Coordinates of C-alpha atoms in Angstrom, one line a residue:
M1 CA 6.1 133.2 215.0
V2 CA 7.7 129.8 215.2
F3 CA 11.1 131.6 215.0
F4 CA 10.1 134.1 217.7
G5 CA 9.1 131.3 220.1
Y6 CA 12.4 129.5 219.3
M7 CA 14.4 132.6 219.9
V8 CA 12.9 133.2 223.3
F9 CA 12.9 129.7 224.7
S10 CA 16.2 128.5 223.2
I11 CA 18.2 130.3 225.8
V12 CA 15.9 129.2 228.6
L13 CA 16.0 125.5 227.7
G14 CA 19.7 125.6 227.1
L15 CA 20.3 127.0 230.6
L16 CA 18.0 124.4 232.1
A17 CA 19.7 121.6 230.2
D18 CA 23.1 122.6 231.7
R19 CA 21.6 122.6 235.2
Y20 CA 19.1 119.8 235.2
G21 CA 20.1 117.4 232.3
R22 CA 19.9 117.1 228.6
W23 CA 17.5 114.2 228.6
K24 CA 14.9 115.9 230.7
I25 CA 14.8 119.0 228.5
L26 CA 14.8 117.0 225.3
L27 CA 11.8 115.0 226.5
L28 CA 10.1 118.2 227.6
S29 CA 10.7 119.8 224.3
F30 CA 9.1 116.9 222.3
L31 CA 6.1 116.8 224.6
W32 CA 5.7 120.6 224.4
G33 CA 6.1 120.7 220.6
A34 CA 3.7 117.8 219.9
Y35 CA 1.1 119.2 222.3
F36 CA 1.0 122.8 220.8
S37 CA 1.4 121.5 217.3
L38 CA -1.8 119.5 217.6
L39 CA -3.5 122.4 219.2
T40 CA -2.6 124.6 216.3
S41 CA -4.6 122.4 214.0
F42 CA -7.7 123.4 216.0
A43 CA -6.9 127.1 216.1
P44 CA -10.3 129.0 216.0
S45 CA -8.7 132.3 214.8
Y46 CA -5.6 133.8 213.3
I47 CA -4.6 135.3 216.7
W48 CA -4.7 131.8 218.2
F49 CA -2.8 130.3 215.3
V50 CA 0.0 132.9 215.7
F51 CA 0.2 132.3 219.5
L52 CA 0.2 128.5 219.2
R53 CA 2.8 128.5 216.5
A54 CA 5.1 130.6 218.7
M55 CA 4.6 128.0 221.4
V56 CA 5.5 125.2 218.9
G57 CA 8.8 127.1 218.2
G58 CA 9.5 127.2 222.0
G59 CA 9.3 123.4 222.1
I60 CA 11.4 122.9 219.0
S61 CA 14.1 125.0 220.5
G62 CA 14.9 122.2 222.9
H63 CA 15.5 119.6 220.2
A64 CA 19.2 120.7 220.0
Q65 CA 19.8 118.8 223.2
G66 CA 19.6 115.6 221.1
L67 CA 22.7 116.7 219.2
I68 CA 24.5 117.6 222.4
I69 CA 23.8 114.1 223.9
K70 CA 25.1 112.5 220.7
T71 CA 28.2 114.8 220.7
E72 CA 29.0 113.9 224.3
F73 CA 28.8 110.2 223.6
L74 CA 30.8 110.1 220.4
P75 CA 34.6 109.7 220.6
T76 CA 36.7 112.5 219.2
K77 CA 37.7 110.7 216.0
Y78 CA 34.1 109.8 215.0
R79 CA 32.3 113.1 215.7
G80 CA 33.3 114.7 212.4
Y81 CA 31.8 111.7 210.5
M82 CA 28.7 110.8 212.5
L83 CA 27.3 114.2 213.3
P84 CA 27.0 115.3 209.7
L85 CA 25.1 112.1 208.8
S86 CA 22.2 113.5 210.9
Q87 CA 21.5 115.7 207.9
V88 CA 20.2 112.7 206.1
F89 CA 17.2 112.5 208.5
W90 CA 16.7 116.3 208.3
L91 CA 16.5 115.9 204.5
A92 CA 14.1 113.0 204.8
G93 CA 11.8 115.0 207.0
S94 CA 11.9 118.1 204.8
M95 CA 11.1 116.1 201.6
L96 CA 8.3 114.2 203.5
I97 CA 6.6 117.4 204.5
I98 CA 6.8 118.9 201.0
G99 CA 5.3 115.7 199.6
L100 CA 2.6 115.7 202.2
A101 CA 1.8 119.3 201.6
S102 CA 1.4 118.7 197.8
V103 CA -1.2 116.0 198.5
V104 CA -2.9 117.1 201.8
N105 CA -3.2 120.9 201.3
P106 CA -5.2 120.8 198.1
T107 CA -7.5 118.1 199.3
I108 CA -8.2 118.1 203.1
G109 CA -6.4 121.3 204.1
W110 CA -3.6 122.6 206.2
R111 CA -5.2 121.5 209.5
W112 CA -4.8 117.9 208.6
L113 CA -1.3 118.6 207.3
I114 CA -0.3 119.8 210.8
R115 CA -2.0 116.8 212.5
I116 CA -0.2 114.3 210.2
A117 CA 3.1 116.0 210.6
S118 CA 2.8 115.7 214.4
I119 CA 2.7 111.9 214.3
P120 CA 6.5 111.2 214.1
G121 CA 7.2 113.4 217.2
I122 CA 4.5 111.6 219.2
I123 CA 5.9 108.2 218.2
L124 CA 9.4 109.3 219.3
I125 CA 8.2 110.3 222.7
L126 CA 7.2 106.7 223.3
V127 CA 10.7 105.4 222.8
F128 CA 12.5 108.0 225.0
K129 CA 13.2 105.4 227.6
F130 CA 15.8 103.9 225.3
I131 CA 17.7 107.3 225.1
P132 CA 20.2 107.6 228.0
E133 CA 21.3 110.8 229.8
S134 CA 24.7 112.0 228.7
A135 CA 27.4 110.2 230.8
R136 CA 29.6 113.3 230.5
Y137 CA 26.8 115.4 232.0
N138 CA 26.4 113.0 234.9
I139 CA 30.1 113.0 235.5
S140 CA 30.3 116.8 235.5
M141 CA 27.4 116.8 238.1
G142 CA 29.3 114.4 240.3
N143 CA 26.8 111.6 239.6
V144 CA 29.6 109.0 238.8
A145 CA 27.3 106.0 239.6
A146 CA 24.8 107.0 236.9
A147 CA 27.5 107.6 234.3
L148 CA 29.1 104.3 235.1
A149 CA 25.7 102.5 234.8
T150 CA 25.1 104.1 231.4
L151 CA 28.5 103.1 230.1
Q152 CA 28.0 99.5 231.4
R153 CA 24.7 99.4 229.6
I154 CA 26.4 100.5 226.4
A155 CA 29.2 97.9 226.8
K156 CA 26.6 95.2 227.3
M157 CA 24.6 96.2 224.2
N158 CA 27.9 96.2 222.1
G159 CA 29.0 92.8 223.6
V160 CA 32.3 94.2 224.9
A161 CA 33.9 94.3 228.3
M162 CA 34.3 97.6 230.2
P163 CA 37.9 98.9 229.9
E164 CA 39.9 99.1 233.1
G165 CA 40.1 102.4 234.9
V166 CA 38.0 104.7 237.1
L167 CA 35.8 107.7 236.3
R168 CA 37.4 110.9 237.7
E169 CA 35.0 113.5 239.0
P170 CA 36.1 117.1 238.0
A171 CA 36.1 120.1 240.3
K172 CA 32.6 121.4 241.0
E173 CA 31.7 124.5 239.0
K174 CA 28.5 126.6 238.7
R175 CA 26.6 125.7 235.6
G176 CA 24.7 127.4 232.9
R177 CA 25.9 131.0 233.6
F178 CA 25.7 133.6 230.9
K179 CA 28.9 135.3 232.1
D180 CA 30.8 132.1 231.4
L181 CA 30.1 132.5 227.7
L182 CA 31.9 135.8 227.9
H183 CA 34.8 134.4 230.0
P184 CA 38.1 135.7 228.5
K185 CA 38.9 132.2 227.2
Y186 CA 35.6 132.1 225.2
L187 CA 34.7 135.8 224.6
R188 CA 36.0 136.2 221.1
T189 CA 34.8 132.7 220.1
T190 CA 31.3 133.4 221.5
L191 CA 30.9 136.7 219.6
Q192 CA 32.1 135.2 216.3
I193 CA 29.9 132.1 216.7
W194 CA 26.9 134.4 217.2
I195 CA 27.7 136.3 214.1
I196 CA 28.1 133.1 212.1
W197 CA 24.8 131.5 213.4
L198 CA 22.9 134.7 212.6
G199 CA 24.4 134.9 209.1
I200 CA 23.9 131.2 208.3
A201 CA 20.2 131.3 209.3
F202 CA 19.7 134.5 207.4
A203 CA 21.2 132.9 204.3
Y204 CA 19.4 129.5 204.8
Y205 CA 15.9 130.9 205.1
G206 CA 16.7 133.5 202.6
V207 CA 17.4 130.8 200.0
I208 CA 14.1 129.0 200.9
L209 CA 12.0 132.1 200.7
A210 CA 13.8 133.3 197.6
S211 CA 12.9 130.0 196.0
T212 CA 9.2 130.5 196.7
E213 CA 9.4 134.1 195.5
L214 CA 11.0 133.0 192.2
L215 CA 8.4 130.3 191.8
E216 CA 5.5 132.6 192.5
R217 CA 6.7 135.6 190.6
D218 CA 8.4 133.7 187.7
L219 CA 11.5 135.8 188.1
I220 CA 13.3 133.8 185.4
C221 CA 15.0 135.3 182.4
G222 CA 12.9 135.0 179.3
S223 CA 9.7 133.9 181.1
P224 CA 6.5 135.7 180.0
A225 CA 5.2 138.6 181.9
P226 CA 2.6 137.8 184.5
P227 CA -0.9 138.4 183.3
V228 CA -2.5 141.7 184.0
Q229 CA -5.3 141.5 186.5
D230 CA -8.8 142.5 185.3
S231 CA -9.5 145.9 186.7
S232 CA -13.1 145.0 187.0
D233 CA -12.3 142.3 189.5
D234 CA -13.2 143.7 192.9
S235 CA -12.6 140.5 194.9
E236 CA -10.5 140.7 198.1
E237 CA -7.7 138.7 196.5
S238 CA -7.4 141.3 193.6
H239 CA -6.6 144.0 196.1
S240 CA -4.2 141.9 198.3
P241 CA -0.6 143.2 198.3
C242 CA 0.6 139.6 198.9
H243 CA 0.2 138.3 195.4
C244 CA -0.1 134.8 196.8
R245 CA -1.3 131.9 194.8
L246 CA -1.5 128.1 195.5
F247 CA 1.6 126.1 194.5
G248 CA 1.0 123.7 191.6
P249 CA 2.6 120.3 191.1
A250 CA 5.6 121.9 189.2
A251 CA 6.3 124.2 192.1
Y252 CA 6.3 121.4 194.6
Q253 CA 8.6 119.4 192.3
T254 CA 11.1 122.2 192.1
M255 CA 11.0 122.6 195.9
I256 CA 11.8 118.9 196.3
I257 CA 14.7 119.1 193.9
S258 CA 16.2 122.2 195.6
T259 CA 15.6 120.5 199.0
A260 CA 17.5 117.4 197.9
G261 CA 20.4 119.7 197.4
E262 CA 20.8 119.8 201.2
I263 CA 22.4 116.4 201.0
A264 CA 24.4 116.9 197.8
L265 CA 27.6 118.2 199.5
N266 CA 27.3 116.1 202.6
P267 CA 30.2 113.7 201.5
L268 CA 32.5 116.7 200.6
N269 CA 31.4 118.4 203.9
I270 CA 32.5 115.4 205.9
V271 CA 35.8 115.3 204.1
G272 CA 36.3 119.0 204.6
I273 CA 35.6 119.2 208.4
N274 CA 37.8 116.1 209.0
F275 CA 40.8 117.0 206.9
L276 CA 40.7 120.8 206.6
G277 CA 39.2 121.4 210.0
R278 CA 36.0 123.0 211.1
R279 CA 37.1 126.6 210.6
L280 CA 38.6 126.4 207.1
S281 CA 35.8 124.2 205.9
L282 CA 33.1 126.6 207.1
S283 CA 35.0 129.6 205.7
I284 CA 35.1 127.9 202.2
T285 CA 31.4 126.9 202.1
M286 CA 30.3 130.4 203.4
G287 CA 32.4 132.0 200.7
C288 CA 30.9 129.8 198.0
T289 CA 27.4 130.7 199.4
A290 CA 28.2 134.4 198.9
L291 CA 29.2 133.7 195.3
F292 CA 26.1 131.6 194.4
F293 CA 23.8 134.3 195.8
L294 CA 25.2 136.7 193.2
L295 CA 24.8 134.1 190.5
L296 CA 21.0 134.1 191.1
N297 CA 21.0 137.4 189.2
S298 CA 22.3 135.7 186.1
C299 CA 20.1 135.5 183.0
T300 CA 19.3 131.8 182.9
S301 CA 16.6 129.3 182.1
S302 CA 14.2 127.7 184.6
A303 CA 16.5 124.6 184.8
G304 CA 19.5 126.9 185.4
M305 CA 17.7 128.7 188.2
T306 CA 16.8 125.4 189.8
G307 CA 20.4 124.4 189.6
F308 CA 21.6 127.5 191.3
L309 CA 19.0 127.0 194.1
F310 CA 20.1 123.4 194.3
M311 CA 23.7 124.4 195.0
L312 CA 22.7 127.1 197.4
R313 CA 20.6 124.7 199.4
A314 CA 23.6 122.3 199.4
L315 CA 26.0 125.1 200.6
V316 CA 23.8 126.5 203.3
S317 CA 23.1 123.0 204.6
A318 CA 26.9 122.4 204.8
N319 CA 27.3 125.6 206.7
F320 CA 24.7 124.5 209.3
N321 CA 26.3 121.1 209.6
T322 CA 29.7 122.6 210.4
I323 CA 28.6 125.3 212.8
Y324 CA 26.4 122.8 214.7
I325 CA 29.4 120.5 215.2
Y326 CA 31.8 123.4 216.1
T327 CA 29.4 124.9 218.7
A328 CA 28.8 121.6 220.4
E329 CA 32.5 120.9 220.5
V330 CA 34.0 124.2 221.5
Y331 CA 32.2 124.8 224.8
P332 CA 32.8 122.8 228.0
T333 CA 30.2 120.5 229.4
T334 CA 29.2 123.0 232.1
M335 CA 27.9 125.5 229.5
R336 CA 27.6 123.5 226.3
A337 CA 23.8 123.5 226.2
L338 CA 23.6 127.2 227.1
G339 CA 26.2 128.0 224.3
M340 CA 24.0 126.1 221.8
G341 CA 20.9 127.7 223.2
T342 CA 22.2 131.3 222.8
S343 CA 23.5 130.5 219.4
G344 CA 20.1 129.1 218.4
S345 CA 18.4 132.2 219.6
L346 CA 20.7 134.4 217.5
C347 CA 20.1 132.0 214.6
R348 CA 16.3 132.7 214.8
V349 CA 17.0 136.5 214.7
G350 CA 18.5 135.9 211.3
A351 CA 15.6 133.7 210.3
I352 CA 13.1 136.4 211.3
V353 CA 14.9 139.1 209.3
A354 CA 15.3 136.9 206.2
P355 CA 11.6 137.2 205.0
F356 CA 11.9 141.0 204.9
I357 CA 14.8 140.7 202.5
S358 CA 13.5 137.8 200.4
Q359 CA 9.9 138.9 200.1
V360 CA 10.0 142.7 200.6
L361 CA 13.4 144.1 199.5
M362 CA 13.6 141.6 196.7
N363 CA 10.4 143.1 195.2
A364 CA 11.9 146.5 195.2
S365 CA 15.5 145.6 194.2
F366 CA 16.3 142.0 193.3
L367 CA 20.0 142.7 192.9
G368 CA 20.1 144.7 196.1
A369 CA 18.6 141.8 198.1
L370 CA 21.1 139.3 196.6
C371 CA 24.0 141.6 197.4
L372 CA 22.9 141.9 201.0
F373 CA 22.7 138.1 201.3
S374 CA 26.1 137.7 199.7
S375 CA 27.7 140.4 201.9
V376 CA 26.4 138.7 205.1
C377 CA 27.8 135.4 203.9
A378 CA 31.2 137.0 203.2
V379 CA 31.4 138.5 206.7
C380 CA 30.6 135.0 208.1
A381 CA 33.3 133.5 206.0
I382 CA 35.9 135.9 207.4
S383 CA 34.6 135.3 210.9
A384 CA 34.8 131.5 210.5
F385 CA 38.4 131.7 209.2
T386 CA 39.5 133.8 212.2
L387 CA 37.9 131.7 214.9
P388 CA 40.5 131.4 217.7
I389 CA 39.8 127.7 218.5
E390 CA 40.0 124.7 216.1
T391 CA 38.0 121.8 217.5
K392 CA 39.2 119.1 214.9
G393 CA 40.8 116.4 217.0
R394 CA 40.2 118.3 220.2
A395 CA 38.7 116.3 223.2
L396 CA 35.5 117.8 224.7
Q397 CA 36.2 120.0 227.7
V398 CA 34.5 119.4 231.0
C399 CA 34.7 122.8 232.5
I400 CA 36.4 126.2 232.2
T401 CA 40.1 126.3 233.0
T402 CA 41.7 129.7 233.8
P403 CA 45.2 130.1 232.5
G404 CA 47.8 129.8 235.3
A405 CA 45.3 128.0 237.6
P406 CA 45.8 124.4 238.8
A407 CA 44.5 121.9 236.3
K408 CA 41.4 120.7 238.0
C409 CA 39.3 119.9 235.0
Y410 CA 39.7 117.0 232.6
S411 CA 39.1 117.1 228.9
K412 CA 38.0 113.4 229.0
C413 CA 37.3 110.7 231.4
S414 CA 40.0 108.2 232.3
L415 CA 37.5 105.6 231.2
E416 CA 37.9 105.8 227.4
T417 CA 34.4 105.4 226.0
S418 CA 35.6 105.0 222.4
R419 CA 36.4 101.4 223.1
L420 CA 32.8 100.8 223.9

């Protein structure tokens, strides 16, 4: 239900961010997420739990505005290096929650796990006054004074003088319109990006859920058959089709190891997107992801299976890194947040479908599930390779320019912020 809430509200918050500002929507999303997350820990019934988790997903969907703010501040030559480093913090959060779950769940329960996990988001809300609104957004809105004030503040913090020049205001355009995503200049790009986002999320959450399925079912070559249940056991659990059991310390340890894989290829990913370009780099990592899904069917030991899962987590993380950067770079300022919002919505469609493959089809046909994951990744690799626009070294666009029309939009301000 978190994914459902994300899918619904991602588009709405993206549209609002293009019209009313990235900073406002980012703050709203953190307030929203923290509030409903805390409420979830007091859910009196399963129905309330499901509803509140959906609302949490709605709040989380606005967090992508943080990446957009960072993208719009970073100079072109540094975006390919600085944006992937955000993955380090994602990894830290993922490993922290696994560690917390291993300690909190068996002792004081899931309600306290949710409460403790809400603390970092609440703390971050308190420091929002130090996060500026995007100067590019302010310029695109005609608010040159606010943009200049932000740049002067940055220059003062860095101890440098403002470069000479003036900020030029681009031609006014309507903002956050769905039809702009399907503008002839961006139609093919948009459709292929949607396919890639859906496929990457499908593979990412497929890996995570397949990991838990392998751990719970012991689907490892040579492992002993699971014990046969006592037919005289008439408890509710014995008749449950879920076959769920609590994770032990070894399971949490394996999850931490496989999660650590998300950072393993980060250096190579940075090299790839900066030297090979976003499209080719994404195509290669998606192709490797397709291969490693098939390797999960190999007869191997527990250590070998953990190694395959480690590499898969590394590859799918690299895929997410690259498509996040590409999506934020390819669209102009007037529809950048909406482009990210619609992509995030399609991403959650893939995330919603993944459990049915990892935990339902995989029970019926393990190889069939792996082949489906691999095929989707192969399609995404082809789609990435054939994307019509390469954003490596390309300045961020301010608004849509129609071929043959007078050049009224600027790809960057005359005030070069990279010197700040």
